[in-house]
mmCIF file with all atom_site columns, C-alpha atoms and ligand atoms in Angstrom:
data_model
loop_
_atom_site.group_PDB
_atom_site.id
_atom_site.type_symbol
_atom_site.label_atom_id
_atom_site.label_alt_id
_atom_site.label_comp_id
_atom_site.label_asym_id
_atom_site.label_entity_id
_atom_site.label_seq_id
_atom_site.pdbx_PDB_ins_code
_atom_site.Cartn_x
_atom_site.Cartn_y
_atom_site.Cartn_z
_atom_site.occupancy
_atom_site.B_iso_or_equiv
_atom_site.pdbx_formal_charge
_atom_site.auth_seq_id
_atom_site.auth_comp_id
_atom_site.auth_asym_id
_atom_site.auth_atom_id
_atom_site.pdbx_PDB_model_num
ATOM   1   C  CA  . MET A 1 1   ? 161.762 192.340 -8.222 1.00 97.00 ? 1   MET A CA  1
ATOM   2   C  CA  . LEU A 1 2   ? 158.542 190.999 -6.719 1.00 97.00 ? 2   LEU A CA  1
ATOM   3   C  CA  . GLU A 1 3   ? 155.308 192.963 -6.324 1.00 98.00 ? 3   GLU A CA  1
ATOM   4   C  CA  . ILE A 1 4   ? 154.177 191.426 -3.023 1.00 97.00 ? 4   ILE A CA  1
ATOM   5   C  CA  . ALA A 1 5   ? 150.963 193.462 -2.964 1.00 97.00 ? 5   ALA A CA  1
ATOM   6   C  CA  . PRO A 1 6   ? 149.802 196.491 -5.005 1.00 98.00 ? 6   PRO A CA  1
ATOM   7   C  CA  . GLY A 1 7   ? 152.536 199.121 -4.557 1.00 98.00 ? 7   GLY A CA  1
ATOM   8   C  CA  . VAL A 1 8   ? 154.782 196.882 -2.405 1.00 98.00 ? 8   VAL A CA  1
ATOM   9   C  CA  . PHE A 1 9   ? 157.934 196.064 -4.349 1.00 98.00 ? 9   PHE A CA  1
ATOM   10  C  CA  . HIS A 1 10  ? 160.509 193.666 -2.873 1.00 98.00 ? 10  HIS A CA  1
ATOM   11  C  CA  . PHE A 1 11  ? 164.022 193.644 -4.343 1.00 98.00 ? 11  PHE A CA  1
ATOM   12  C  CA  . PRO A 1 12  ? 165.742 190.617 -2.743 1.00 98.00 ? 12  PRO A CA  1
ATOM   13  C  CA  . ALA A 1 13  ? 169.542 190.883 -2.503 1.00 96.00 ? 13  ALA A CA  1
ATOM   14  C  CA  . CYS A 1 14  ? 169.571 194.153 -4.413 1.00 96.00 ? 14  CYS A CA  1
ATOM   15  C  CA  . LEU A 1 15  ? 173.025 194.955 -2.965 1.00 97.00 ? 15  LEU A CA  1
ATOM   16  C  CA  . ASP A 1 16  ? 175.873 192.458 -3.276 1.00 96.00 ? 16  ASP A CA  1
ATOM   17  C  CA  . GLN A 1 17  ? 178.275 191.723 -0.401 1.00 95.00 ? 17  GLN A CA  1
ATOM   18  C  CA  . ALA A 1 18  ? 180.771 194.407 -1.424 1.00 96.00 ? 18  ALA A CA  1
ATOM   19  C  CA  . ALA A 1 19  ? 178.102 197.105 -1.718 1.00 97.00 ? 19  ALA A CA  1
ATOM   20  C  CA  . GLN A 1 20  ? 176.586 196.060 1.641  1.00 97.00 ? 20  GLN A CA  1
ATOM   21  C  CA  . ALA A 1 21  ? 180.001 196.296 3.299  1.00 97.00 ? 21  ALA A CA  1
ATOM   22  C  CA  . ALA A 1 22  ? 180.682 199.709 1.766  1.00 97.00 ? 22  ALA A CA  1
ATOM   23  C  CA  . LEU A 1 23  ? 177.272 200.978 2.884  1.00 98.00 ? 23  LEU A CA  1
ATOM   24  C  CA  . ALA A 1 24  ? 177.833 199.557 6.384  1.00 98.00 ? 24  ALA A CA  1
ATOM   25  C  CA  . ASP A 1 25  ? 181.094 201.534 6.603  1.00 98.00 ? 25  ASP A CA  1
ATOM   26  C  CA  . GLU A 1 26  ? 179.202 204.684 5.603  1.00 98.00 ? 26  GLU A CA  1
ATOM   27  C  CA  . ILE A 1 27  ? 176.607 204.041 8.315  1.00 98.00 ? 27  ILE A CA  1
ATOM   28  C  CA  . VAL A 1 28  ? 179.394 203.666 10.895 1.00 98.00 ? 28  VAL A CA  1
ATOM   29  C  CA  . GLU A 1 29  ? 180.502 207.180 9.867  1.00 98.00 ? 29  GLU A CA  1
ATOM   30  C  CA  . VAL A 1 30  ? 176.931 208.490 10.191 1.00 99.00 ? 30  VAL A CA  1
ATOM   31  C  CA  . ILE A 1 31  ? 176.712 207.059 13.738 1.00 98.00 ? 31  ILE A CA  1
ATOM   32  C  CA  . ALA A 1 32  ? 180.096 208.581 14.605 1.00 98.00 ? 32  ALA A CA  1
ATOM   33  C  CA  . ALA A 1 33  ? 178.786 212.045 13.615 1.00 98.00 ? 33  ALA A CA  1
ATOM   34  C  CA  . ALA A 1 34  ? 175.225 211.509 14.906 1.00 99.00 ? 34  ALA A CA  1
ATOM   35  C  CA  . PRO A 1 35  ? 175.193 209.070 17.857 1.00 99.00 ? 35  PRO A CA  1
ATOM   36  C  CA  . LEU A 1 36  ? 172.363 206.542 18.244 1.00 98.00 ? 36  LEU A CA  1
ATOM   37  C  CA  . TYR A 1 37  ? 169.601 207.715 20.578 1.00 98.00 ? 37  TYR A CA  1
ATOM   38  C  CA  . VAL A 1 38  ? 166.517 206.140 22.148 1.00 98.00 ? 38  VAL A CA  1
ATOM   39  C  CA  . SER A 1 39  ? 163.216 207.657 21.044 1.00 98.00 ? 39  SER A CA  1
ATOM   40  C  CA  . THR A 1 40  ? 160.337 207.619 23.496 1.00 98.00 ? 40  THR A CA  1
ATOM   41  C  CA  . MET A 1 41  ? 156.619 207.266 22.863 1.00 97.00 ? 41  MET A CA  1
ATOM   42  C  CA  . PRO A 1 42  ? 154.365 210.308 22.769 1.00 97.00 ? 42  PRO A CA  1
ATOM   43  C  CA  . LYS A 1 43  ? 152.445 210.824 26.049 1.00 96.00 ? 43  LYS A CA  1
ATOM   44  C  CA  . THR A 1 44  ? 153.707 207.688 27.890 1.00 97.00 ? 44  THR A CA  1
ATOM   45  C  CA  . GLY A 1 45  ? 157.425 208.312 27.434 1.00 98.00 ? 45  GLY A CA  1
ATOM   46  C  CA  . ALA A 1 46  ? 158.018 204.558 27.086 1.00 98.00 ? 46  ALA A CA  1
ATOM   47  C  CA  . PRO A 1 47  ? 161.369 203.908 25.382 1.00 98.00 ? 47  PRO A CA  1
ATOM   48  C  CA  . MET A 1 48  ? 161.481 202.184 21.993 1.00 98.00 ? 48  MET A CA  1
ATOM   49  C  CA  . SER A 1 49  ? 163.620 199.044 21.730 1.00 98.00 ? 49  SER A CA  1
ATOM   50  C  CA  . VAL A 1 50  ? 165.105 200.152 18.403 1.00 98.00 ? 50  VAL A CA  1
ATOM   51  C  CA  . ARG A 1 51  ? 167.923 202.714 18.604 1.00 98.00 ? 51  ARG A CA  1
ATOM   52  C  CA  . MET A 1 52  ? 167.997 205.400 15.931 1.00 98.00 ? 52  MET A CA  1
ATOM   53  C  CA  . THR A 1 53  ? 169.867 208.105 14.132 1.00 99.00 ? 53  THR A CA  1
ATOM   54  C  CA  . ASN A 1 54  ? 169.437 209.871 10.791 1.00 99.00 ? 54  ASN A CA  1
ATOM   55  C  CA  . CYS A 1 55  ? 171.257 211.309 7.821  1.00 99.00 ? 55  CYS A CA  1
ATOM   56  C  CA  . GLY A 1 56  ? 169.972 213.798 5.259  1.00 98.00 ? 56  GLY A CA  1
ATOM   57  C  CA  . ALA A 1 57  ? 168.353 217.208 5.690  1.00 98.00 ? 57  ALA A CA  1
ATOM   58  C  CA  . LEU A 1 58  ? 165.711 215.986 8.158  1.00 98.00 ? 58  LEU A CA  1
ATOM   59  C  CA  . GLY A 1 59  ? 165.607 213.280 10.819 1.00 98.00 ? 59  GLY A CA  1
ATOM   60  C  CA  . TRP A 1 60  ? 162.742 211.453 12.521 1.00 98.00 ? 60  TRP A CA  1
ATOM   61  C  CA  . VAL A 1 61  ? 162.655 211.874 16.302 1.00 98.00 ? 61  VAL A CA  1
ATOM   62  C  CA  . SER A 1 62  ? 160.128 211.232 19.048 1.00 98.00 ? 62  SER A CA  1
ATOM   63  C  CA  . ASP A 1 63  ? 159.850 212.047 22.724 1.00 98.00 ? 63  ASP A CA  1
ATOM   64  C  CA  . LYS A 1 64  ? 157.224 212.173 25.454 1.00 98.00 ? 64  LYS A CA  1
ATOM   65  C  CA  . ALA A 1 65  ? 156.617 215.940 25.268 1.00 97.00 ? 65  ALA A CA  1
ATOM   66  C  CA  . GLN A 1 66  ? 156.544 216.578 21.522 1.00 98.00 ? 66  GLN A CA  1
ATOM   67  C  CA  . GLY A 1 67  ? 155.791 213.191 19.965 1.00 98.00 ? 67  GLY A CA  1
ATOM   68  C  CA  . TYR A 1 68  ? 156.682 212.010 16.455 1.00 98.00 ? 68  TYR A CA  1
ATOM   69  C  CA  . ARG A 1 69  ? 158.191 214.630 14.142 1.00 98.00 ? 69  ARG A CA  1
ATOM   70  C  CA  . TYR A 1 70  ? 161.006 215.529 11.779 1.00 98.00 ? 70  TYR A CA  1
ATOM   71  C  CA  . GLU A 1 71  ? 163.817 217.800 12.950 1.00 98.00 ? 71  GLU A CA  1
ATOM   72  C  CA  . ALA A 1 72  ? 166.824 219.328 11.171 1.00 98.00 ? 72  ALA A CA  1
ATOM   73  C  CA  . ARG A 1 73  ? 169.083 218.672 14.197 1.00 98.00 ? 73  ARG A CA  1
ATOM   74  C  CA  . HIS A 1 74  ? 170.126 215.744 16.382 1.00 98.00 ? 74  HIS A CA  1
ATOM   75  C  CA  . PRO A 1 75  ? 168.073 215.730 19.627 1.00 98.00 ? 75  PRO A CA  1
ATOM   76  C  CA  . LYS A 1 76  ? 171.147 215.241 21.856 1.00 98.00 ? 76  LYS A CA  1
ATOM   77  C  CA  . THR A 1 77  ? 174.045 216.987 20.077 1.00 98.00 ? 77  THR A CA  1
ATOM   78  C  CA  . GLY A 1 78  ? 171.994 219.791 18.480 1.00 98.00 ? 78  GLY A CA  1
ATOM   79  C  CA  . GLU A 1 79  ? 174.078 219.346 15.298 1.00 98.00 ? 79  GLU A CA  1
ATOM   80  C  CA  . PRO A 1 80  ? 172.644 219.087 11.775 1.00 99.00 ? 80  PRO A CA  1
ATOM   81  C  CA  . TRP A 1 81  ? 172.366 215.492 10.513 1.00 99.00 ? 81  TRP A CA  1
ATOM   82  C  CA  . PRO A 1 82  ? 175.263 214.207 8.387  1.00 98.00 ? 82  PRO A CA  1
ATOM   83  C  CA  . ALA A 1 83  ? 174.760 214.027 4.615  1.00 98.00 ? 83  ALA A CA  1
ATOM   84  C  CA  . MET A 1 84  ? 173.088 211.050 3.031  1.00 98.00 ? 84  MET A CA  1
ATOM   85  C  CA  . PRO A 1 85  ? 175.659 208.761 1.364  1.00 98.00 ? 85  PRO A CA  1
ATOM   86  C  CA  . PRO A 1 86  ? 175.476 209.205 -2.463 1.00 98.00 ? 86  PRO A CA  1
ATOM   87  C  CA  . ARG A 1 87  ? 174.988 205.430 -2.805 1.00 98.00 ? 87  ARG A CA  1
ATOM   88  C  CA  . LEU A 1 88  ? 171.589 205.786 -1.078 1.00 98.00 ? 88  LEU A CA  1
ATOM   89  C  CA  . LEU A 1 89  ? 170.545 208.720 -3.265 1.00 98.00 ? 89  LEU A CA  1
ATOM   90  C  CA  . GLN A 1 90  ? 171.403 206.619 -6.291 1.00 98.00 ? 90  GLN A CA  1
ATOM   91  C  CA  . LEU A 1 91  ? 169.303 203.672 -5.048 1.00 98.00 ? 91  LEU A CA  1
ATOM   92  C  CA  . TRP A 1 92  ? 166.367 206.065 -4.500 1.00 98.00 ? 92  TRP A CA  1
ATOM   93  C  CA  . ASP A 1 93  ? 166.679 207.257 -8.113 1.00 98.00 ? 93  ASP A CA  1
ATOM   94  C  CA  . GLU A 1 94  ? 166.944 203.715 -9.495 1.00 98.00 ? 94  GLU A CA  1
ATOM   95  C  CA  . LEU A 1 95  ? 164.319 201.939 -7.397 1.00 98.00 ? 95  LEU A CA  1
ATOM   96  C  CA  . ALA A 1 96  ? 161.960 204.454 -5.797 1.00 97.00 ? 96  ALA A CA  1
ATOM   97  C  CA  . ARG A 1 97  ? 161.904 206.469 -9.029 1.00 96.00 ? 97  ARG A CA  1
ATOM   98  C  CA  . TYR A 1 98  ? 160.419 209.646 -7.581 1.00 96.00 ? 98  TYR A CA  1
ATOM   99  C  CA  . HIS A 1 99  ? 161.179 213.012 -9.197 1.00 95.00 ? 99  HIS A CA  1
ATOM   100 C  CA  . ARG A 1 100 ? 162.381 214.648 -5.978 1.00 97.00 ? 100 ARG A CA  1
ATOM   101 C  CA  . PRO A 1 101 ? 165.259 213.456 -3.764 1.00 98.00 ? 101 PRO A CA  1
ATOM   102 C  CA  . PRO A 1 102 ? 164.698 211.938 -0.314 1.00 98.00 ? 102 PRO A CA  1
ATOM   103 C  CA  . GLU A 1 103 ? 164.967 214.388 2.586  1.00 98.00 ? 103 GLU A CA  1
ATOM   104 C  CA  . ALA A 1 104 ? 165.337 211.928 5.450  1.00 98.00 ? 104 ALA A CA  1
ATOM   105 C  CA  . CYS A 1 105 ? 167.134 208.644 6.015  1.00 99.00 ? 105 CYS A CA  1
ATOM   106 C  CA  . LEU A 1 106 ? 166.165 207.058 9.336  1.00 99.00 ? 106 LEU A CA  1
ATOM   107 C  CA  . VAL A 1 107 ? 168.734 204.539 10.586 1.00 99.00 ? 107 VAL A CA  1
ATOM   108 C  CA  . ASN A 1 108 ? 167.063 201.901 12.800 1.00 99.00 ? 108 ASN A CA  1
ATOM   109 C  CA  . VAL A 1 109 ? 169.440 199.659 14.775 1.00 98.00 ? 109 VAL A CA  1
ATOM   110 C  CA  . TYR A 1 110 ? 168.049 196.400 16.211 1.00 98.00 ? 110 TYR A CA  1
ATOM   111 C  CA  . ASP A 1 111 ? 169.589 194.079 18.763 1.00 98.00 ? 111 ASP A CA  1
ATOM   112 C  CA  . GLU A 1 112 ? 168.285 190.480 19.022 1.00 98.00 ? 112 GLU A CA  1
ATOM   113 C  CA  . LYS A 1 113 ? 165.449 191.549 21.312 1.00 98.00 ? 113 LYS A CA  1
ATOM   114 C  CA  . ALA A 1 114 ? 164.341 194.704 19.497 1.00 98.00 ? 114 ALA A CA  1
ATOM   115 C  CA  . ARG A 1 115 ? 161.065 194.902 17.610 1.00 98.00 ? 115 ARG A CA  1
ATOM   116 C  CA  . MET A 1 116 ? 158.793 197.517 16.100 1.00 98.00 ? 116 MET A CA  1
ATOM   117 C  CA  . GLY A 1 117 ? 155.072 197.422 16.767 1.00 97.00 ? 117 GLY A CA  1
ATOM   118 C  CA  . LEU A 1 118 ? 152.460 197.689 14.014 1.00 98.00 ? 118 LEU A CA  1
ATOM   119 C  CA  . HIS A 1 119 ? 152.156 201.327 12.884 1.00 98.00 ? 119 HIS A CA  1
ATOM   120 C  CA  . GLN A 1 120 ? 151.538 203.620 9.921  1.00 98.00 ? 120 GLN A CA  1
ATOM   121 C  CA  . ASP A 1 121 ? 154.088 206.144 8.639  1.00 98.00 ? 121 ASP A CA  1
ATOM   122 C  CA  . ARG A 1 122 ? 152.070 209.349 8.697  1.00 97.00 ? 122 ARG A CA  1
ATOM   123 C  CA  . ASP A 1 123 ? 154.482 212.040 9.868  1.00 98.00 ? 123 ASP A CA  1
ATOM   124 C  CA  . GLU A 1 124 ? 155.294 213.147 6.325  1.00 98.00 ? 124 GLU A CA  1
ATOM   125 C  CA  . ALA A 1 125 ? 153.490 215.952 4.480  1.00 96.00 ? 125 ALA A CA  1
ATOM   126 C  CA  . ASP A 1 126 ? 154.174 214.414 1.051  1.00 95.00 ? 126 ASP A CA  1
ATOM   127 C  CA  . LEU A 1 127 ? 152.131 211.199 1.082  1.00 94.00 ? 127 LEU A CA  1
ATOM   128 C  CA  . ALA A 1 128 ? 152.428 210.846 -2.695 1.00 95.00 ? 128 ALA A CA  1
ATOM   129 C  CA  . ALA A 1 129 ? 156.137 210.052 -2.461 1.00 97.00 ? 129 ALA A CA  1
ATOM   130 C  CA  . PRO A 1 130 ? 157.197 206.416 -2.058 1.00 98.00 ? 130 PRO A CA  1
ATOM   131 C  CA  . ILE A 1 131 ? 159.150 205.110 0.930  1.00 98.00 ? 131 ILE A CA  1
ATOM   132 C  CA  . PHE A 1 132 ? 162.362 203.209 0.292  1.00 98.00 ? 132 PHE A CA  1
ATOM   133 C  CA  . SER A 1 133 ? 163.762 200.759 2.833  1.00 98.00 ? 133 SER A CA  1
ATOM   134 C  CA  . LEU A 1 134 ? 167.031 198.819 2.845  1.00 98.00 ? 134 LEU A CA  1
ATOM   135 C  CA  . SER A 1 135 ? 167.976 196.087 5.329  1.00 98.00 ? 135 SER A CA  1
ATOM   136 C  CA  . LEU A 1 136 ? 171.439 195.030 6.506  1.00 98.00 ? 136 LEU A CA  1
ATOM   137 C  CA  . GLY A 1 137 ? 172.520 192.235 8.838  1.00 98.00 ? 137 GLY A CA  1
ATOM   138 C  CA  . ALA A 1 138 ? 170.218 189.709 10.503 1.00 98.00 ? 138 ALA A CA  1
ATOM   139 C  CA  . ASP A 1 139 ? 166.917 188.652 8.910  1.00 98.00 ? 139 ASP A CA  1
ATOM   140 C  CA  . CYS A 1 140 ? 163.694 189.850 10.461 1.00 98.00 ? 140 CYS A CA  1
ATOM   141 C  CA  . ARG A 1 141 ? 160.109 188.734 10.307 1.00 98.00 ? 141 ARG A CA  1
ATOM   142 C  CA  . PHE A 1 142 ? 158.359 191.717 8.779  1.00 98.00 ? 142 PHE A CA  1
ATOM   143 C  CA  . ARG A 1 143 ? 154.583 192.210 9.084  1.00 98.00 ? 143 ARG A CA  1
ATOM   144 C  CA  . LEU A 1 144 ? 152.512 194.050 6.514  1.00 98.00 ? 144 LEU A CA  1
ATOM   145 C  CA  . GLY A 1 145 ? 148.894 194.800 7.321  1.00 98.00 ? 145 GLY A CA  1
ATOM   146 C  CA  . GLY A 1 146 ? 146.261 196.785 5.487  1.00 98.00 ? 146 GLY A CA  1
ATOM   147 C  CA  . THR A 1 147 ? 145.303 200.437 5.697  1.00 97.00 ? 147 THR A CA  1
ATOM   148 C  CA  . ARG A 1 148 ? 143.205 199.786 8.836  1.00 98.00 ? 148 ARG A CA  1
ATOM   149 C  CA  . ARG A 1 149 ? 144.726 198.409 12.014 1.00 96.00 ? 149 ARG A CA  1
ATOM   150 C  CA  . GLY A 1 150 ? 142.489 195.348 12.157 1.00 95.00 ? 150 GLY A CA  1
ATOM   151 C  CA  . ASP A 1 151 ? 143.048 194.283 8.517  1.00 98.00 ? 151 ASP A CA  1
ATOM   152 C  CA  . ARG A 1 152 ? 144.545 190.854 7.846  1.00 98.00 ? 152 ARG A CA  1
ATOM   153 C  CA  . ALA A 1 153 ? 148.354 190.973 7.727  1.00 98.00 ? 153 ALA A CA  1
ATOM   154 C  CA  . ILE A 1 154 ? 150.933 189.023 5.780  1.00 98.00 ? 154 ILE A CA  1
ATOM   155 C  CA  . ALA A 1 155 ? 154.410 188.276 7.112  1.00 98.00 ? 155 ALA A CA  1
ATOM   156 C  CA  . PHE A 1 156 ? 157.641 187.671 5.250  1.00 98.00 ? 156 PHE A CA  1
ATOM   157 C  CA  . ALA A 1 157 ? 161.368 187.794 5.905  1.00 98.00 ? 157 ALA A CA  1
ATOM   158 C  CA  . LEU A 1 158 ? 163.598 190.737 5.084  1.00 98.00 ? 158 LEU A CA  1
ATOM   159 C  CA  . SER A 1 159 ? 167.256 189.813 4.632  1.00 97.00 ? 159 SER A CA  1
ATOM   160 C  CA  . SER A 1 160 ? 170.535 191.643 4.340  1.00 97.00 ? 160 SER A CA  1
ATOM   161 C  CA  . GLY A 1 161 ? 170.750 193.583 1.073  1.00 97.00 ? 161 GLY A CA  1
ATOM   162 C  CA  . ASP A 1 162 ? 166.970 193.490 0.482  1.00 98.00 ? 162 ASP A CA  1
ATOM   163 C  CA  . ALA A 1 163 ? 165.182 196.671 -0.564 1.00 98.00 ? 163 ALA A CA  1
ATOM   164 C  CA  . LEU A 1 164 ? 161.493 197.452 -0.274 1.00 98.00 ? 164 LEU A CA  1
ATOM   165 C  CA  . VAL A 1 165 ? 159.621 200.232 -2.097 1.00 98.00 ? 165 VAL A CA  1
ATOM   166 C  CA  . LEU A 1 166 ? 156.221 201.245 -0.715 1.00 98.00 ? 166 LEU A CA  1
ATOM   167 C  CA  . SER A 1 167 ? 154.237 203.374 -3.094 1.00 97.00 ? 167 SER A CA  1
ATOM   168 C  CA  . GLY A 1 168 ? 150.746 204.436 -4.076 1.00 96.00 ? 168 GLY A CA  1
ATOM   169 C  CA  . PRO A 1 169 ? 148.119 202.220 -2.469 1.00 94.00 ? 169 PRO A CA  1
ATOM   170 C  CA  . ALA A 1 170 ? 150.719 200.686 -0.093 1.00 98.00 ? 170 ALA A CA  1
ATOM   171 C  CA  . ARG A 1 171 ? 151.963 203.954 1.352  1.00 97.00 ? 171 ARG A CA  1
ATOM   172 C  CA  . MET A 1 172 ? 149.540 203.994 4.296  1.00 97.00 ? 172 MET A CA  1
ATOM   173 C  CA  . ARG A 1 173 ? 149.587 200.286 5.139  1.00 98.00 ? 173 ARG A CA  1
ATOM   174 C  CA  . TYR A 1 174 ? 150.293 199.244 8.706  1.00 98.00 ? 174 TYR A CA  1
ATOM   175 C  CA  . HIS A 1 175 ? 153.623 197.464 9.165  1.00 98.00 ? 175 HIS A CA  1
ATOM   176 C  CA  . GLY A 1 176 ? 156.074 196.384 11.834 1.00 98.00 ? 176 GLY A CA  1
ATOM   177 C  CA  . VAL A 1 177 ? 158.986 194.139 12.720 1.00 98.00 ? 177 VAL A CA  1
ATOM   178 C  CA  . ASP A 1 178 ? 157.740 191.106 14.709 1.00 98.00 ? 178 ASP A CA  1
ATOM   179 C  CA  . ARG A 1 179 ? 161.176 189.839 15.624 1.00 98.00 ? 179 ARG A CA  1
ATOM   180 C  CA  . ILE A 1 180 ? 164.763 189.399 14.614 1.00 98.00 ? 180 ILE A CA  1
ATOM   181 C  CA  . LEU A 1 181 ? 165.439 185.913 13.247 1.00 98.00 ? 181 LEU A CA  1
ATOM   182 C  CA  . PRO A 1 182 ? 168.473 183.788 14.033 1.00 96.00 ? 182 PRO A CA  1
ATOM   183 C  CA  . THR A 1 183 ? 170.561 184.292 10.912 1.00 95.00 ? 183 THR A CA  1
ATOM   184 C  CA  . VAL A 1 184 ? 173.517 182.286 9.696  1.00 93.00 ? 184 VAL A CA  1
ATOM   185 C  CA  . ASP A 1 185 ? 176.112 184.261 7.768  1.00 87.00 ? 185 ASP A CA  1
ATOM   186 C  CA  . ALA A 1 186 ? 174.497 187.696 7.643  1.00 87.00 ? 186 ALA A CA  1
ATOM   187 C  CA  . SER A 1 187 ? 176.691 189.346 10.225 1.00 87.00 ? 187 SER A CA  1
ATOM   188 C  CA  . LEU A 1 188 ? 177.388 193.032 9.927  1.00 95.00 ? 188 LEU A CA  1
ATOM   189 C  CA  . PRO A 1 189 ? 180.982 194.249 9.549  1.00 92.00 ? 189 PRO A CA  1
ATOM   190 C  CA  . PRO A 1 190 ? 182.565 194.432 13.067 1.00 93.00 ? 190 PRO A CA  1
ATOM   191 C  CA  . ALA A 1 191 ? 182.430 198.239 13.277 1.00 94.00 ? 191 ALA A CA  1
ATOM   192 C  CA  . LEU A 1 192 ? 178.647 198.190 12.725 1.00 97.00 ? 192 LEU A CA  1
ATOM   193 C  CA  . ALA A 1 193 ? 178.070 194.930 14.673 1.00 97.00 ? 193 ALA A CA  1
ATOM   194 C  CA  . ALA A 1 194 ? 179.244 196.831 17.773 1.00 97.00 ? 194 ALA A CA  1
ATOM   195 C  CA  . PHE A 1 195 ? 175.832 198.575 17.725 1.00 98.00 ? 195 PHE A CA  1
ATOM   196 C  CA  . GLY A 1 196 ? 173.392 195.768 16.891 1.00 98.00 ? 196 GLY A CA  1
ATOM   197 C  CA  . VAL A 1 197 ? 172.539 192.802 14.657 1.00 98.00 ? 197 VAL A CA  1
ATOM   198 C  CA  . ARG A 1 198 ? 170.174 194.385 12.121 1.00 98.00 ? 198 ARG A CA  1
ATOM   199 C  CA  . VAL A 1 199 ? 170.145 197.856 10.556 1.00 98.00 ? 199 VAL A CA  1
ATOM   200 C  CA  . ASN A 1 200 ? 167.285 199.244 8.476  1.00 98.00 ? 200 ASN A CA  1
ATOM   201 C  CA  . LEU A 1 201 ? 167.587 202.435 6.459  1.00 98.00 ? 201 LEU A CA  1
ATOM   202 C  CA  . THR A 1 202 ? 164.320 204.164 5.555  1.00 98.00 ? 202 THR A CA  1
ATOM   203 C  CA  . LEU A 1 203 ? 164.469 206.963 2.975  1.00 98.00 ? 203 LEU A CA  1
ATOM   204 C  CA  . ARG A 1 204 ? 161.576 209.377 2.848  1.00 98.00 ? 204 ARG A CA  1
ATOM   205 C  CA  . ARG A 1 205 ? 160.345 212.538 1.247  1.00 98.00 ? 205 ARG A CA  1
ATOM   206 C  CA  . VAL A 1 206 ? 158.970 214.664 4.100  1.00 98.00 ? 206 VAL A CA  1
ATOM   207 C  CA  . THR A 1 207 ? 157.800 218.102 2.894  1.00 96.00 ? 207 THR A CA  1
HETATM 208 C  C1  . MD3 B 2 .   ? 155.173 199.334 4.562  1.00 93.36 ? 1   MD3 B C1  1
HETATM 209 N  N1  . MD3 B 2 .   ? 160.941 200.585 9.909  1.00 93.36 ? 1   MD3 B N1  1
HETATM 210 O  O1  . MD3 B 2 .   ? 161.066 203.184 10.671 1.00 93.36 ? 1   MD3 B O1  1
HETATM 211 S  S1  . MD3 B 2 .   ? 161.053 199.584 6.965  1.00 93.36 ? 1   MD3 B S1  1
HETATM 212 C  C2  . MD3 B 2 .   ? 159.941 202.756 10.342 1.00 93.36 ? 1   MD3 B C2  1
HETATM 213 O  O2  . MD3 B 2 .   ? 162.610 197.538 9.403  1.00 93.36 ? 1   MD3 B O2  1
HETATM 214 C  C3  . MD3 B 2 .   ? 159.814 201.312 9.970  1.00 93.36 ? 1   MD3 B C3  1
HETATM 215 O  O3  . MD3 B 2 .   ? 163.053 199.234 10.663 1.00 93.36 ? 1   MD3 B O3  1
HETATM 216 C  C4  . MD3 B 2 .   ? 160.921 199.154 9.675  1.00 93.36 ? 1   MD3 B C4  1
HETATM 217 O  O4  . MD3 B 2 .   ? 158.734 200.877 9.751  1.00 93.36 ? 1   MD3 B O4  1
HETATM 218 C  C5  . MD3 B 2 .   ? 162.292 198.612 9.915  1.00 93.36 ? 1   MD3 B C5  1
HETATM 219 O  O5  . MD3 B 2 .   ? 158.912 203.440 10.276 1.00 93.36 ? 1   MD3 B O5  1
HETATM 220 C  C6  . MD3 B 2 .   ? 160.366 198.775 8.352  1.00 93.36 ? 1   MD3 B C6  1
HETATM 221 C  C7  . MD3 B 2 .   ? 159.904 199.079 5.717  1.00 93.36 ? 1   MD3 B C7  1
HETATM 222 C  C8  . MD3 B 2 .   ? 158.658 199.882 5.591  1.00 93.36 ? 1   MD3 B C8  1
HETATM 223 C  C9  . MD3 B 2 .   ? 158.665 201.239 5.762  1.00 93.36 ? 1   MD3 B C9  1
HETATM 224 C  C10 . MD3 B 2 .   ? 157.508 201.969 5.527  1.00 93.36 ? 1   MD3 B C10 1
HETATM 225 C  C11 . MD3 B 2 .   ? 156.340 201.337 5.116  1.00 93.36 ? 1   MD3 B C11 1
HETATM 226 C  C12 . MD3 B 2 .   ? 157.507 199.242 5.213  1.00 93.36 ? 1   MD3 B C12 1
HETATM 227 C  C13 . MD3 B 2 .   ? 156.337 199.965 4.983  1.00 93.36 ? 1   MD3 B C13 1
HETATM 228 C  C14 . MD3 B 2 .   ? 155.167 202.064 4.835  1.00 93.36 ? 1   MD3 B C14 1
HETATM 229 C  C15 . MD3 B 2 .   ? 154.026 201.415 4.401  1.00 93.36 ? 1   MD3 B C15 1
HETATM 230 C  C16 . MD3 B 2 .   ? 154.025 200.049 4.283  1.00 93.36 ? 1   MD3 B C16 1
HETATM 231 FE FE1 . FE  B 3 .   ? 157.288 202.463 9.529  1.00 93.36 ? 2   FE  B FE1 1
#
């Protein structure tokens, strides 16, 4: 474990190949029950390049009319989100170490061209809870700024099996995914590779 900055904990290769493959299979099941959708930006309605779905009690959604929010149901199917795989709940307990379980797991699926602009995560009521993120598949160049948009940023790679815990002073830092990196030997299992090259799971406490 590496404390990259105060409250930013990087756990490189925290899942081995077998655990990554098992988790990837579970995410394929989540997508089967809750199909990937394209969120759109508040006000402009511009589509995001990352496709998304969720598991857990609540899911993060966004559209032109209502903006960023958490919902208990899939925006297209109207069904409740599928359950969070127990393996993820266990990782939250071991690494995020918060006394309440995560309520939302956002599944972000990137193709080679997808990116995520610099932003803060501020749609959660519980800002004391950490955020836990797990990456699968291709490496990305991840950008971590400060708590103000103009603050100097650092960039580092996130690789398959890496976890990140953002807590305390880091919780409100700006961050984004600059680009997907060409990656040798980090391919997703075929069933998940049908959807993209990189998958990020973000576990959050919402209420
Ligand atoms: C640093 N996802 O969905 S997760 C997001 O790789 C999001 O898909 C990225 O940012 C992805 O909102 C990055 C890592 C992460 C999550 C929350 C943070 C880093 C963070 C909050 C504060 C600082
Ligand atoms: Fe974020």
